[in-house]
mmCIF file with all atom_site columns, C-alpha atoms in Angstrom:
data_model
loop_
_atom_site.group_PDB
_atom_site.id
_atom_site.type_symbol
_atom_site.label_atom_id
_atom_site.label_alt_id
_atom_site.label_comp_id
_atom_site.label_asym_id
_atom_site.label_entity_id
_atom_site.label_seq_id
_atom_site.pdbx_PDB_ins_code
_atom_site.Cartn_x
_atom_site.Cartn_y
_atom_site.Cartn_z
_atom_site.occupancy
_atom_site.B_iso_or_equiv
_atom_site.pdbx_formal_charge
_atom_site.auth_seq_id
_atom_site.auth_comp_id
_atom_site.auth_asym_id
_atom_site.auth_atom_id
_atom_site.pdbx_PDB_model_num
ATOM 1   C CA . UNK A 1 1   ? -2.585  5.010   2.747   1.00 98.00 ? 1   UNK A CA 1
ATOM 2   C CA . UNK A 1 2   ? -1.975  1.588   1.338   1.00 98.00 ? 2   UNK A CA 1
ATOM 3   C CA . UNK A 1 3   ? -4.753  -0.606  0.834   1.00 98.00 ? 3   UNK A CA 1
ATOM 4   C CA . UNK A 1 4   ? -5.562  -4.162  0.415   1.00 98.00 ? 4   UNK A CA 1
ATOM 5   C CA . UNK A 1 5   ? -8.173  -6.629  1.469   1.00 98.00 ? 5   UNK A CA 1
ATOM 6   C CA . UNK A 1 6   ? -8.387  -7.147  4.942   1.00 98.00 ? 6   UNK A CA 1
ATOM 7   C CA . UNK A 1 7   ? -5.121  -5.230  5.990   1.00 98.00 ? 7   UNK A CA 1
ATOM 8   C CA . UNK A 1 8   ? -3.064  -8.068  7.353   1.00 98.00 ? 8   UNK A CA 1
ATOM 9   C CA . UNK A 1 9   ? -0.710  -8.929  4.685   1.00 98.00 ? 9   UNK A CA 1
ATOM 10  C CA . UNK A 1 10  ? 0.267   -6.230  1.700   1.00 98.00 ? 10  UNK A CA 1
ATOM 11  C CA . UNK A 1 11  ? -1.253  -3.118  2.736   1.00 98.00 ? 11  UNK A CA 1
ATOM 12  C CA . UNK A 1 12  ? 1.167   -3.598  6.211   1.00 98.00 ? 12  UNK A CA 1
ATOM 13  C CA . UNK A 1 13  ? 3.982   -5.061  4.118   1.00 98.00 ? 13  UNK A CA 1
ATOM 14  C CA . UNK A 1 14  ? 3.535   -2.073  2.018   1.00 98.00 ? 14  UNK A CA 1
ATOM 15  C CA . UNK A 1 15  ? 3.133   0.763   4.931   1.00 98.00 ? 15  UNK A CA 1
ATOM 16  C CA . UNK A 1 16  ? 5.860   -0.733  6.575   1.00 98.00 ? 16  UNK A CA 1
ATOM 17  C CA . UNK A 1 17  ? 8.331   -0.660  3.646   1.00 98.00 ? 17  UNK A CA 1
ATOM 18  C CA . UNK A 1 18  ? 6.995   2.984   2.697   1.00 98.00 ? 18  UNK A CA 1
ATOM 19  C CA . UNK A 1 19  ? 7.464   4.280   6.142   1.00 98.00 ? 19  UNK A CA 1
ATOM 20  C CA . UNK A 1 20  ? 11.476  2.664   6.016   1.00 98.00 ? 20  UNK A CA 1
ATOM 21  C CA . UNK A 1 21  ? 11.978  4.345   2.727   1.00 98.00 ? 21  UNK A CA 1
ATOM 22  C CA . UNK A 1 22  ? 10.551  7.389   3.490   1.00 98.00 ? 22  UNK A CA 1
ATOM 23  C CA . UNK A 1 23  ? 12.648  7.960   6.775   1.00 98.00 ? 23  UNK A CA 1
ATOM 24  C CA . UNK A 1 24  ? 15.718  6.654   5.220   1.00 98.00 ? 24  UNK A CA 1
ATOM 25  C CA . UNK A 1 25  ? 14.865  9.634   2.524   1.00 98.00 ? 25  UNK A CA 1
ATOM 26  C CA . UNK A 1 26  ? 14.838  11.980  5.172   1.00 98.00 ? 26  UNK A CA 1
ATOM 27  C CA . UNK A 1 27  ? 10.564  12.458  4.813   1.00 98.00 ? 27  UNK A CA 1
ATOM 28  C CA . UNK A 1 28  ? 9.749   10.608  7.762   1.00 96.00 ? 28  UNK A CA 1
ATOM 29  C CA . UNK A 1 29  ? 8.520   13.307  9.865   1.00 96.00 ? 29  UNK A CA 1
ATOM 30  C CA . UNK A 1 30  ? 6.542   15.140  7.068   1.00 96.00 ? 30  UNK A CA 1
ATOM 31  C CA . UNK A 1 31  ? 4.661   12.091  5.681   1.00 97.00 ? 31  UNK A CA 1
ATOM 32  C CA . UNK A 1 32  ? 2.029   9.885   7.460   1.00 96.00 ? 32  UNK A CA 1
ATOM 33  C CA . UNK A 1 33  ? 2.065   6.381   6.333   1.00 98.00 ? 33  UNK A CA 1
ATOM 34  C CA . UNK A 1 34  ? -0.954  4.555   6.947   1.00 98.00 ? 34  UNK A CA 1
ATOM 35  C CA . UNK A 1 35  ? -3.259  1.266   5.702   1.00 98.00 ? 35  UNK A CA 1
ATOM 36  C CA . UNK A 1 36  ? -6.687  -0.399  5.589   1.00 98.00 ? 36  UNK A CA 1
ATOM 37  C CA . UNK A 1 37  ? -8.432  -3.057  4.039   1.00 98.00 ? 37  UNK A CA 1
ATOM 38  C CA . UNK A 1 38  ? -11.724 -3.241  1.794   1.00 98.00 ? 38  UNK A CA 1
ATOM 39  C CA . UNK A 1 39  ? -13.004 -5.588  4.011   1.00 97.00 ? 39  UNK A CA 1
ATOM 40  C CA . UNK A 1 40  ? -13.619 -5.697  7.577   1.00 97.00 ? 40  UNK A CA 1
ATOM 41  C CA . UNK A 1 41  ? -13.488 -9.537  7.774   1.00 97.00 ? 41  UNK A CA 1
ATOM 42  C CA . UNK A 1 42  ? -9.594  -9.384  10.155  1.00 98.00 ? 42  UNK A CA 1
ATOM 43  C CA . UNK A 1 43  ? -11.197 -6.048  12.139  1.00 97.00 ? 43  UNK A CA 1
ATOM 44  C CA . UNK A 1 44  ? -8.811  -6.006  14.894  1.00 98.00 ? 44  UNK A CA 1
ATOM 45  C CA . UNK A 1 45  ? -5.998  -8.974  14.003  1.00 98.00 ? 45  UNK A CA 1
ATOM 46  C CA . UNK A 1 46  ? -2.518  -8.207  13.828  1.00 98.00 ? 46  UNK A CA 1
ATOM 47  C CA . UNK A 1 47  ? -0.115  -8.622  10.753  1.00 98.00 ? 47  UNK A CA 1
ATOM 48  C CA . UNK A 1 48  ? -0.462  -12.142 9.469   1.00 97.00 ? 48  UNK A CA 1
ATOM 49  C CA . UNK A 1 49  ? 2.734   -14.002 10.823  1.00 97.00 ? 49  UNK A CA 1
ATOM 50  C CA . UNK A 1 50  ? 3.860   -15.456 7.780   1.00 97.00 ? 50  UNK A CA 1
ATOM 51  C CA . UNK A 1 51  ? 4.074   -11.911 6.561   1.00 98.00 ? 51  UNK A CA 1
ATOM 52  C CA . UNK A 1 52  ? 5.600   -10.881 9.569   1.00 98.00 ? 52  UNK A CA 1
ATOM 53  C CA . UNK A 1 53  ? 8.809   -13.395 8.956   1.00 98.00 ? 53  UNK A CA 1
ATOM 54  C CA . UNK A 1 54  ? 9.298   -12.191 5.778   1.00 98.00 ? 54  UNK A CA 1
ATOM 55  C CA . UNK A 1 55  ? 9.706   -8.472  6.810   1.00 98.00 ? 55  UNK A CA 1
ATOM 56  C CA . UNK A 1 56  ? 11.654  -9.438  9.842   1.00 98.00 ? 56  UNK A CA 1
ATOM 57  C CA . UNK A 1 57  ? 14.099  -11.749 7.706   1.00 98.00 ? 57  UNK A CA 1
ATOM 58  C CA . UNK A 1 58  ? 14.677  -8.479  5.220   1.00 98.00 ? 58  UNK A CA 1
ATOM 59  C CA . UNK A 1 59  ? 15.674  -6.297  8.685   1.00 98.00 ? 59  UNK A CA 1
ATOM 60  C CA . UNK A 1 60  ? 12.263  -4.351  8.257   1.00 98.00 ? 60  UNK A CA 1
ATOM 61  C CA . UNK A 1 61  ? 10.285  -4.005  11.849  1.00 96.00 ? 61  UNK A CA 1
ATOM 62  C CA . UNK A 1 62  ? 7.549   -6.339  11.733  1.00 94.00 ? 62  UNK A CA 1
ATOM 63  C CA . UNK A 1 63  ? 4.126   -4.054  12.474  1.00 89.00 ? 63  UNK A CA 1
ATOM 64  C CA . UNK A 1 64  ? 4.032   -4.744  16.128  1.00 94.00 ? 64  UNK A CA 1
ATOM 65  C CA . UNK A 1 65  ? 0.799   -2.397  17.017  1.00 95.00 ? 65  UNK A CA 1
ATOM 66  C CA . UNK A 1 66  ? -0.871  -3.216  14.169  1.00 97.00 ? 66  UNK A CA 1
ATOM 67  C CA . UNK A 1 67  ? -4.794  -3.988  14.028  1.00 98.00 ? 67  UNK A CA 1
ATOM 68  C CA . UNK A 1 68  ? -6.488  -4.419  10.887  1.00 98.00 ? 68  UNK A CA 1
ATOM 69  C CA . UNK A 1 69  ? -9.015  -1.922  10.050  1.00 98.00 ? 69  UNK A CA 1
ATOM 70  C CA . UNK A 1 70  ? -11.097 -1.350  7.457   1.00 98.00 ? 70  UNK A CA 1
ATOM 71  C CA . UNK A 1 71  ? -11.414 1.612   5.214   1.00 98.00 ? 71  UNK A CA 1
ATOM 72  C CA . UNK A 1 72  ? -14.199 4.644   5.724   1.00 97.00 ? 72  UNK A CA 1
ATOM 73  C CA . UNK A 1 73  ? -15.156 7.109   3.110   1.00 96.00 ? 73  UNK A CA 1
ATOM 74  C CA . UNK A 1 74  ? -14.470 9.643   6.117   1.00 96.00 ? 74  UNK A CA 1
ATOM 75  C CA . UNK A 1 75  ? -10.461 8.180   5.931   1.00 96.00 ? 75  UNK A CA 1
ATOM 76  C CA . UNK A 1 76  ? -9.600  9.629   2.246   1.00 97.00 ? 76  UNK A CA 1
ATOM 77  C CA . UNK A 1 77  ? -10.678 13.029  2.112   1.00 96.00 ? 77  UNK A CA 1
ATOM 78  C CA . UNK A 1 78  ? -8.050  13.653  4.323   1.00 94.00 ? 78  UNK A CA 1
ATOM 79  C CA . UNK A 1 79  ? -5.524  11.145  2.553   1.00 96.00 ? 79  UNK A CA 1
ATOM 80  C CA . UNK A 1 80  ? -2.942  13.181  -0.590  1.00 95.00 ? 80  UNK A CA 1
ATOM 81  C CA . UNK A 1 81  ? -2.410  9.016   -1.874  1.00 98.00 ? 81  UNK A CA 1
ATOM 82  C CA . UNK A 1 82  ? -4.363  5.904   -1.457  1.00 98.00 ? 82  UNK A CA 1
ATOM 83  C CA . UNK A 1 83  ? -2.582  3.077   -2.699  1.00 98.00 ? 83  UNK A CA 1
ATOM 84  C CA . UNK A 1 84  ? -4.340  0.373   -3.831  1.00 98.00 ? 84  UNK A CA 1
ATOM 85  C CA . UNK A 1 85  ? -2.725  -2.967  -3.870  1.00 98.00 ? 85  UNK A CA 1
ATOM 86  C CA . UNK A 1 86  ? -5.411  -4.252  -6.408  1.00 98.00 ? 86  UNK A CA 1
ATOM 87  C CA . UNK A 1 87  ? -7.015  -3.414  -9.377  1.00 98.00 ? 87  UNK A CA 1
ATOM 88  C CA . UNK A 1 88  ? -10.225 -4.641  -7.588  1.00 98.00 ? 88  UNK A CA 1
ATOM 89  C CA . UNK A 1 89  ? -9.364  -2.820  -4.469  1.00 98.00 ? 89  UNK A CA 1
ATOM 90  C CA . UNK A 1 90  ? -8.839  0.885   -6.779  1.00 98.00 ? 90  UNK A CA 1
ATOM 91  C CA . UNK A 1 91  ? -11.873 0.139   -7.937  1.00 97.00 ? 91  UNK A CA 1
ATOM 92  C CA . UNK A 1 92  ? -13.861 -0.125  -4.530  1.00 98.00 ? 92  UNK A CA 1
ATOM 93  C CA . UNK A 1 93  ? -11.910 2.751   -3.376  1.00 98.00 ? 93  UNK A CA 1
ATOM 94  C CA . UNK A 1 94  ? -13.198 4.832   -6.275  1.00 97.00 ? 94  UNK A CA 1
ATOM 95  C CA . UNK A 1 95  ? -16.724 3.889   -5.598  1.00 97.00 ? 95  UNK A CA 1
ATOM 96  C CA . UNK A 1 96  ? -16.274 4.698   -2.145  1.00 97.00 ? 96  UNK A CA 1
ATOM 97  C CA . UNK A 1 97  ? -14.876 8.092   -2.639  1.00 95.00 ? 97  UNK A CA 1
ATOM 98  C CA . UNK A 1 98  ? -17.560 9.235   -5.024  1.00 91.00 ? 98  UNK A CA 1
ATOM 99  C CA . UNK A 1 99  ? -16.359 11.679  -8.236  1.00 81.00 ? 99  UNK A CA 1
ATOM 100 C CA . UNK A 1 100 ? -13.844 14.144  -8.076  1.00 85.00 ? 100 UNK A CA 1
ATOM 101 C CA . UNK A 1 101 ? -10.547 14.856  -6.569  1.00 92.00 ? 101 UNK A CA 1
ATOM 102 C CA . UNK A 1 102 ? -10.775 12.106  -3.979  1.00 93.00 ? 102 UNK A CA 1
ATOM 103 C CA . UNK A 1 103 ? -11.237 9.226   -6.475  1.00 94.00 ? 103 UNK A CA 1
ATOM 104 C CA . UNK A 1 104 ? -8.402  10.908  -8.539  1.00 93.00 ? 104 UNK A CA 1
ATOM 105 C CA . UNK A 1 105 ? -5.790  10.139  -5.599  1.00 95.00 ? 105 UNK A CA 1
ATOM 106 C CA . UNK A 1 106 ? -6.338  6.247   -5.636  1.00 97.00 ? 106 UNK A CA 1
ATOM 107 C CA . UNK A 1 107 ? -3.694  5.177   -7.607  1.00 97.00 ? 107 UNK A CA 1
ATOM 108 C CA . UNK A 1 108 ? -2.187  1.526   -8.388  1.00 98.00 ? 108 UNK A CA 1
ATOM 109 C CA . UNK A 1 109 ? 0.506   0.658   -5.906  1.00 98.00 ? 109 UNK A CA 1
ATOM 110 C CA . UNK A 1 110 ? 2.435   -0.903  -8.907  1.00 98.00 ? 110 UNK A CA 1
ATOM 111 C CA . UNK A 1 111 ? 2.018   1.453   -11.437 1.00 98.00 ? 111 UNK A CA 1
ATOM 112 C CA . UNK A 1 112 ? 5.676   3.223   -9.254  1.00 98.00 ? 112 UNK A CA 1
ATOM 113 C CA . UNK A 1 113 ? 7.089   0.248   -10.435 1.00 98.00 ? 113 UNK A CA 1
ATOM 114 C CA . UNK A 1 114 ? 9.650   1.472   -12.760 1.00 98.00 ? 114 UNK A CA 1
ATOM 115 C CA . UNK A 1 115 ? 9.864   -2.333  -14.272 1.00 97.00 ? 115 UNK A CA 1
ATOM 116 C CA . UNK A 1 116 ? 5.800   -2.560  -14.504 1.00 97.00 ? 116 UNK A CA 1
ATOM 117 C CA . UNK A 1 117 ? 3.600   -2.759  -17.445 1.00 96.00 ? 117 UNK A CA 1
ATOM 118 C CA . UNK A 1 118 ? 2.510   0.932   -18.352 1.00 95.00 ? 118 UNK A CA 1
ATOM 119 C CA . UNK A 1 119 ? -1.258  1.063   -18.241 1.00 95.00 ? 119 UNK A CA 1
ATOM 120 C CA . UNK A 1 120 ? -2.440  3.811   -20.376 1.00 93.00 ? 120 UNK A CA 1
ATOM 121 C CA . UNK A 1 121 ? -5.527  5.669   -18.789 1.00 89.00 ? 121 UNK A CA 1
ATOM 122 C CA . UNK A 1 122 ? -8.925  3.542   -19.577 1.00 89.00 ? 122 UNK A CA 1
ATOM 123 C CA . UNK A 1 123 ? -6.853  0.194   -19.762 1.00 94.00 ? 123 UNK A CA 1
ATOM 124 C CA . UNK A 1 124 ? -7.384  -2.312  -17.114 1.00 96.00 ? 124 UNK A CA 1
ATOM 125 C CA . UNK A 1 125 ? -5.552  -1.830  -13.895 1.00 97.00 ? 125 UNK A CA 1
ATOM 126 C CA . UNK A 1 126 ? -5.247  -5.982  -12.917 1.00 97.00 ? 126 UNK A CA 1
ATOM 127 C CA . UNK A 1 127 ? -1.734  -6.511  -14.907 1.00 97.00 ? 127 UNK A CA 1
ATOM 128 C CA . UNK A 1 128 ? 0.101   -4.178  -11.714 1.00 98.00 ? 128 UNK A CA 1
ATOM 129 C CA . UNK A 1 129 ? -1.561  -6.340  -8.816  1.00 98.00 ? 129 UNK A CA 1
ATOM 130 C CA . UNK A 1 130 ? 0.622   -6.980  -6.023  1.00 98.00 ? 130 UNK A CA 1
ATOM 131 C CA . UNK A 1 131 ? 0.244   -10.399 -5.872  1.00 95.00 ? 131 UNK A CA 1
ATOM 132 C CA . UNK A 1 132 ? -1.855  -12.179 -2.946  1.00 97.00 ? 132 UNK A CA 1
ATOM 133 C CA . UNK A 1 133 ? 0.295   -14.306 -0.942  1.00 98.00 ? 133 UNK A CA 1
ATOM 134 C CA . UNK A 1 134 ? -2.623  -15.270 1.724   1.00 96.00 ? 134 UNK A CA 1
ATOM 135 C CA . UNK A 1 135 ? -2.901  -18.755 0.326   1.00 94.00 ? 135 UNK A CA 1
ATOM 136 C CA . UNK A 1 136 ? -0.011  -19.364 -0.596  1.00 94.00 ? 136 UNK A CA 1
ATOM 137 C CA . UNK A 1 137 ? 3.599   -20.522 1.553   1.00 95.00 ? 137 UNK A CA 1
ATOM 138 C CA . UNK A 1 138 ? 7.246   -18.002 2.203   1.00 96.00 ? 138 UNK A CA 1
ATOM 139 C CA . UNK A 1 139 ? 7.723   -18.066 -1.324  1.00 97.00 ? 139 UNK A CA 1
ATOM 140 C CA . UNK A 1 140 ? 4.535   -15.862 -1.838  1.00 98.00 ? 140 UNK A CA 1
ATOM 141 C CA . UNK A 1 141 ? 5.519   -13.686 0.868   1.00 98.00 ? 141 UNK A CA 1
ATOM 142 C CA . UNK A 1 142 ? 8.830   -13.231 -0.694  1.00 98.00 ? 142 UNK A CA 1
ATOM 143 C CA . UNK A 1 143 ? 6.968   -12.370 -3.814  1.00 98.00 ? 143 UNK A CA 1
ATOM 144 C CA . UNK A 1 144 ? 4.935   -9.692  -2.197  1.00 98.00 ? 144 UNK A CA 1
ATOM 145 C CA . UNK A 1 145 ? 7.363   -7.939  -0.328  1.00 98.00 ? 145 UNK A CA 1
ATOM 146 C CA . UNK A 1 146 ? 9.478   -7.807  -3.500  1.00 98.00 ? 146 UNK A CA 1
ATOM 147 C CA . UNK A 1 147 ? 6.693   -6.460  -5.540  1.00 98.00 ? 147 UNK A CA 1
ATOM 148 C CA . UNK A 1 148 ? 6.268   -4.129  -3.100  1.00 98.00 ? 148 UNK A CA 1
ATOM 149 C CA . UNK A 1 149 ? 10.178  -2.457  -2.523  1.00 98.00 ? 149 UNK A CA 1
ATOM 150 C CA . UNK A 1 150 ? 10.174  -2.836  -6.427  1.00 98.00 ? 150 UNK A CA 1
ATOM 151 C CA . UNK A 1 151 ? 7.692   0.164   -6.591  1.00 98.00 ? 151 UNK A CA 1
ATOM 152 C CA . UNK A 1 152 ? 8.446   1.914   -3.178  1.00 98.00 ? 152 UNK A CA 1
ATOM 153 C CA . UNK A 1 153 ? 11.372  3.933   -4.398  1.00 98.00 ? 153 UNK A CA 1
ATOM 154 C CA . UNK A 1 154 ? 9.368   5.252   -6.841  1.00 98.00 ? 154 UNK A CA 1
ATOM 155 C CA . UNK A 1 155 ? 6.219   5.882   -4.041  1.00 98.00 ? 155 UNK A CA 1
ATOM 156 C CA . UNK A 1 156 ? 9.136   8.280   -2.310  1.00 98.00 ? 156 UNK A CA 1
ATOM 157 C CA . UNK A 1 157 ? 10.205  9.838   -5.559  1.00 98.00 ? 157 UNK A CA 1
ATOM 158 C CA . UNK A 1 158 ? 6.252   11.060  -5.969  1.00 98.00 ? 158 UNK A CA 1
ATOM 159 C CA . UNK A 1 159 ? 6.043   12.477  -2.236  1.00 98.00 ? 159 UNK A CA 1
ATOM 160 C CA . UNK A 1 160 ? 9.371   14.342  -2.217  1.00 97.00 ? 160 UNK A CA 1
ATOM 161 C CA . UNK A 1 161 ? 8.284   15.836  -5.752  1.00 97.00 ? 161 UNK A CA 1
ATOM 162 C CA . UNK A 1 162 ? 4.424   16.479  -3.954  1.00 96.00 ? 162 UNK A CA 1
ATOM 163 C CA . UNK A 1 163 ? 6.181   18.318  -1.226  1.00 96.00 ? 163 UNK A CA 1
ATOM 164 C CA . UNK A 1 164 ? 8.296   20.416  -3.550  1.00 94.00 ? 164 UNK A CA 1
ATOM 165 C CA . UNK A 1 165 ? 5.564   21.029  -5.575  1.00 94.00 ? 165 UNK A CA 1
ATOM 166 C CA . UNK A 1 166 ? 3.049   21.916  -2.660  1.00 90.00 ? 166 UNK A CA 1
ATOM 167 C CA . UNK A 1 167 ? 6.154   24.194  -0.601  1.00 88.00 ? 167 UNK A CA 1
ATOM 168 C CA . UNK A 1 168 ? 7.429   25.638  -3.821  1.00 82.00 ? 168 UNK A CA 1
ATOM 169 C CA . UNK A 1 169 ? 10.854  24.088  -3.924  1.00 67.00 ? 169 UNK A CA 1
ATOM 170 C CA . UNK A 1 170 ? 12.006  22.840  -7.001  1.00 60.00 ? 170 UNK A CA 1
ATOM 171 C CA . UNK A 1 171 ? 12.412  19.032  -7.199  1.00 50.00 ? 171 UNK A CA 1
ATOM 172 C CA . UNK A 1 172 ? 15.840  17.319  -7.792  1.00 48.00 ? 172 UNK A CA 1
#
């Protein structure tokens, strides 16, 4: 699950990218992609249409069927990754999952970014923010989406190694 604020602009860019990576990888029909937002302030609205150009104009489909939703405790038991787009968002996602096992699968979206800042554990998360394009013009779109096909190769190479691991298959 990829997660942002309100689930209109890079938590879709993001699932949309991951789900086009992981099918060309051949994992399409063993891993759900999903997203949601922190907030439930676009409950219901499609993805934002600026964001939708920018995917279109890079040959991705453009999240047709999408409607913003926001985020449940009940949603990440049952999720192996949560994504966050945010350092802000992995934090609220944390809090929301409680202790444990659940709060140890929110991870930085970034952080598969082989070109991103390494943040040793305890170090703060904000320097691998996917930057917010929502107030911004095409050029912050642009931004986003690259941020986020910078790190999805990397998203892939964790869930074919997680379904090695978890089959018993070694990992190439």
């Amino acid at each position: 699950m990829t997660v942002c604020t309100g689930n209109i602009c890079r938590s879709p860019m993001a699932e949309i990218v991951l789900r086009d990576r992981l099918d060309a990888a051949g994992l399409g029909d063993q891993v759900v992609v999903d997203s949601s937002g922190i907030s439930d302030e676009e409950h219901g609205r499609p993805v934002d249409r600026r964001a939708r150009d920018i995917l279109a104009a890079h040959g991705y489909p453009v999240g047709d069927g999408h409607r913003a939703r926001q985020v449940r405790a009940t949603d990440l038991p049952a999720r192996d990754l949560v994504l966050a787009m945010t350092a802000q968002h992995a934090r609220a996602l944390r809090r929301l999952a409680g202790s444990g096992d659940v709060a140890d699968r929110v991870v930085m979206y970034r952080s598969f970014d082989p070109a991103a800042p390494v943040v040793a554990p305890g170090q703060p998360e904000h320097v691998l923010d996917v930057d917010d394009p929502w107030y911004g013009g095409p050029e912050n779109f642009e931004t986003c989406l690259a941020e986020v096909e910078a790190a999805a190769d990397g998203v892939v190479a964790h869930v074919r190694a997680a379904l090695a691991a978890r089959d018993g298959a070694p990992t190439a």
